[in-house]
Amino acid sequence: MEHQCDEIFKKIVLLLDNELNQEEKDWLRDELIACPACLENYEMEKDFKEMLCEKLKCMESCECNEEQLKSKILSKIRNREK
Ligand SMILES: [Zn+2]
């Protein structure tokens, strides 16, 4: 399968949501090792998710829209790659 950073990023999101099976996890780990850009995306998404969880913990009525934040981050990643 051809390496596509956008596709990998979708898998990263699933990984962090614990929605990948072991086989997919192993495959994704190899892809991350092979591609510094994807590894960076993984670190960023992981930090983002941790930050979000903390935010939700301390603010019950958080007005942040997770999807909006994600699309912002995604567009940042895409702009950087150009
Ligand atoms: Zn990549």
PDB file of C-alpha atoms and ligand atoms in Angstrom:
ATOM      1  CA  MET A   1       0.000   0.000   0.000  1.00  0.00           C
ATOM      2  CA  GLU A   2       1.309   3.402  -0.988  1.00  0.00           C
ATOM      3  CA  HIS A   3       2.196   5.719   1.878  1.00  0.00           C
ATOM      4  CA  GLN A   4      -0.172   8.664   2.125  1.00  0.00           C
ATOM      5  CA  CYS A   5       0.259  10.979   5.082  1.00  0.00           C
ATOM      6  CA  ASP A   6      -3.414  11.990   5.035  1.00  0.00           C
ATOM      7  CA  GLU A   7      -4.507   8.373   5.245  1.00  0.00           C
ATOM      8  CA  ILE A   8      -2.001   7.667   7.989  1.00  0.00           C
ATOM      9  CA  PHE A   9      -3.325  10.620   9.928  1.00  0.00           C
ATOM     10  CA  LYS A  10      -6.834   9.150   9.863  1.00  0.00           C
ATOM     11  CA  LYS A  11      -5.404   5.948  11.289  1.00  0.00           C
ATOM     12  CA  ILE A  12      -3.561   7.912  13.968  1.00  0.00           C
ATOM     13  CA  VAL A  13      -6.867   9.375  15.086  1.00  0.00           C
ATOM     14  CA  LEU A  14      -8.368   5.881  15.250  1.00  0.00           C
ATOM     15  CA  LEU A  15      -5.348   4.616  17.144  1.00  0.00           C
ATOM     16  CA  LEU A  16      -5.707   7.320  19.769  1.00  0.00           C
ATOM     17  CA  ASP A  17      -9.386   6.467  20.059  1.00  0.00           C
ATOM     18  CA  ASN A  18      -8.375   2.846  20.592  1.00  0.00           C
ATOM     19  CA  GLU A  19     -10.205   1.694  17.516  1.00  0.00           C
ATOM     20  CA  LEU A  20      -7.448  -0.220  15.771  1.00  0.00           C
ATOM     21  CA  ASN A  21      -6.842  -3.934  16.051  1.00  0.00           C
ATOM     22  CA  GLN A  22      -3.394  -5.298  16.823  1.00  0.00           C
ATOM     23  CA  GLU A  23      -2.534  -5.928  13.179  1.00  0.00           C
ATOM     24  CA  GLU A  24      -3.374  -2.342  12.240  1.00  0.00           C
ATOM     25  CA  LYS A  25      -1.419  -1.022  15.211  1.00  0.00           C
ATOM     26  CA  ASP A  26       1.683  -2.924  14.125  1.00  0.00           C
ATOM     27  CA  TRP A  27       1.279  -1.678  10.567  1.00  0.00           C
ATOM     28  CA  LEU A  28       0.775   1.916  11.712  1.00  0.00           C
ATOM     29  CA  ARG A  29       3.814   1.794  13.967  1.00  0.00           C
ATOM     30  CA  ASP A  30       5.971   0.803  10.997  1.00  0.00           C
ATOM     31  CA  GLU A  31       4.520   3.643   8.915  1.00  0.00           C
ATOM     32  CA  LEU A  32       5.259   6.148  11.685  1.00  0.00           C
ATOM     33  CA  ILE A  33       8.823   4.948  11.997  1.00  0.00           C
ATOM     34  CA  ALA A  34       9.270   5.248   8.242  1.00  0.00           C
ATOM     35  CA  CYS A  35       7.846   8.765   7.877  1.00  0.00           C
ATOM     36  CA  PRO A  36       9.001  11.658  10.106  1.00  0.00           C
ATOM     37  CA  ALA A  37       6.048  13.798   9.020  1.00  0.00           C
ATOM     38  CA  CYS A  38       3.576  11.167  10.171  1.00  0.00           C
ATOM     39  CA  LEU A  39       5.436  10.671  13.412  1.00  0.00           C
ATOM     40  CA  GLU A  40       5.192  14.389  14.031  1.00  0.00           C
ATOM     41  CA  ASN A  41       1.478  14.311  13.244  1.00  0.00           C
ATOM     42  CA  TYR A  42       1.100  11.504  15.729  1.00  0.00           C
ATOM     43  CA  GLU A  43       2.890  13.448  18.467  1.00  0.00           C
ATOM     44  CA  MET A  44       0.806  16.506  17.722  1.00  0.00           C
ATOM     45  CA  GLU A  45      -2.481  14.633  17.691  1.00  0.00           C
ATOM     46  CA  LYS A  46      -1.561  12.831  20.895  1.00  0.00           C
ATOM     47  CA  ASP A  47      -0.721  16.119  22.638  1.00  0.00           C
ATOM     48  CA  PHE A  48      -3.884  17.639  21.245  1.00  0.00           C
ATOM     49  CA  LYS A  49      -5.998  14.803  22.560  1.00  0.00           C
ATOM     50  CA  GLU A  50      -4.381  14.943  25.977  1.00  0.00           C
ATOM     51  CA  MET A  51      -4.949  18.671  26.106  1.00  0.00           C
ATOM     52  CA  LEU A  52      -8.551  18.201  25.091  1.00  0.00           C
ATOM     53  CA  CYS A  53      -9.121  15.571  27.759  1.00  0.00           C
ATOM     54  CA  GLU A  54      -7.700  17.863  30.405  1.00  0.00           C
ATOM     55  CA  LYS A  55      -9.859  20.669  29.179  1.00  0.00           C
ATOM     56  CA  LEU A  56     -12.970  18.544  29.336  1.00  0.00           C
ATOM     57  CA  LYS A  57     -12.037  17.396  32.797  1.00  0.00           C
ATOM     58  CA  CYS A  58     -11.817  20.878  34.249  1.00  0.00           C
ATOM     59  CA  MET A  59     -14.553  22.499  32.178  1.00  0.00           C
ATOM     60  CA  GLU A  60     -17.820  20.699  32.121  1.00  0.00           C
ATOM     61  CA  SER A  61     -19.449  23.095  29.732  1.00  0.00           C
ATOM     62  CA  CYS A  62     -16.663  23.376  27.223  1.00  0.00           C
ATOM     63  CA  GLU A  63     -17.699  25.303  24.148  1.00  0.00           C
ATOM     64  CA  CYS A  64     -14.850  24.037  22.035  1.00  0.00           C
ATOM     65  CA  ASN A  65     -15.846  22.020  19.068  1.00  0.00           C
ATOM     66  CA  GLU A  66     -13.513  19.082  18.692  1.00  0.00           C
ATOM     67  CA  GLU A  67     -14.178  18.715  14.976  1.00  0.00           C
ATOM     68  CA  GLN A  68     -13.444  22.378  14.333  1.00  0.00           C
ATOM     69  CA  LEU A  69     -10.192  22.199  16.247  1.00  0.00           C
ATOM     70  CA  LYS A  70      -9.210  19.088  14.363  1.00  0.00           C
ATOM     71  CA  SER A  71      -9.879  20.597  10.983  1.00  0.00           C
ATOM     72  CA  LYS A  72      -7.806  23.614  11.993  1.00  0.00           C
ATOM     73  CA  ILE A  73      -4.909  21.373  12.873  1.00  0.00           C
ATOM     74  CA  LEU A  74      -5.351  19.388   9.688  1.00  0.00           C
ATOM     75  CA  SER A  75      -5.268  22.516   7.555  1.00  0.00           C
ATOM     76  CA  LYS A  76      -2.105  23.611   9.375  1.00  0.00           C
ATOM     77  CA  ILE A  77      -0.484  20.299   8.560  1.00  0.00           C
ATOM     78  CA  ARG A  78      -1.523  20.559   4.917  1.00  0.00           C
ATOM     79  CA  ASN A  79      -0.222  24.125   4.607  1.00  0.00           C
ATOM     80  CA  ARG A  80       3.110  23.089   6.051  1.00  0.00           C
ATOM     81  CA  GLU A  81       3.464  20.277   3.546  1.00  0.00           C
ATOM     82  CA  LYS A  82       3.026  22.577   0.549  1.00  0.00           C
TER      83      LYS A  82
HETATM   84 ZN    ZN B   1       3.726  10.118   6.103  1.00  0.00          ZN
END
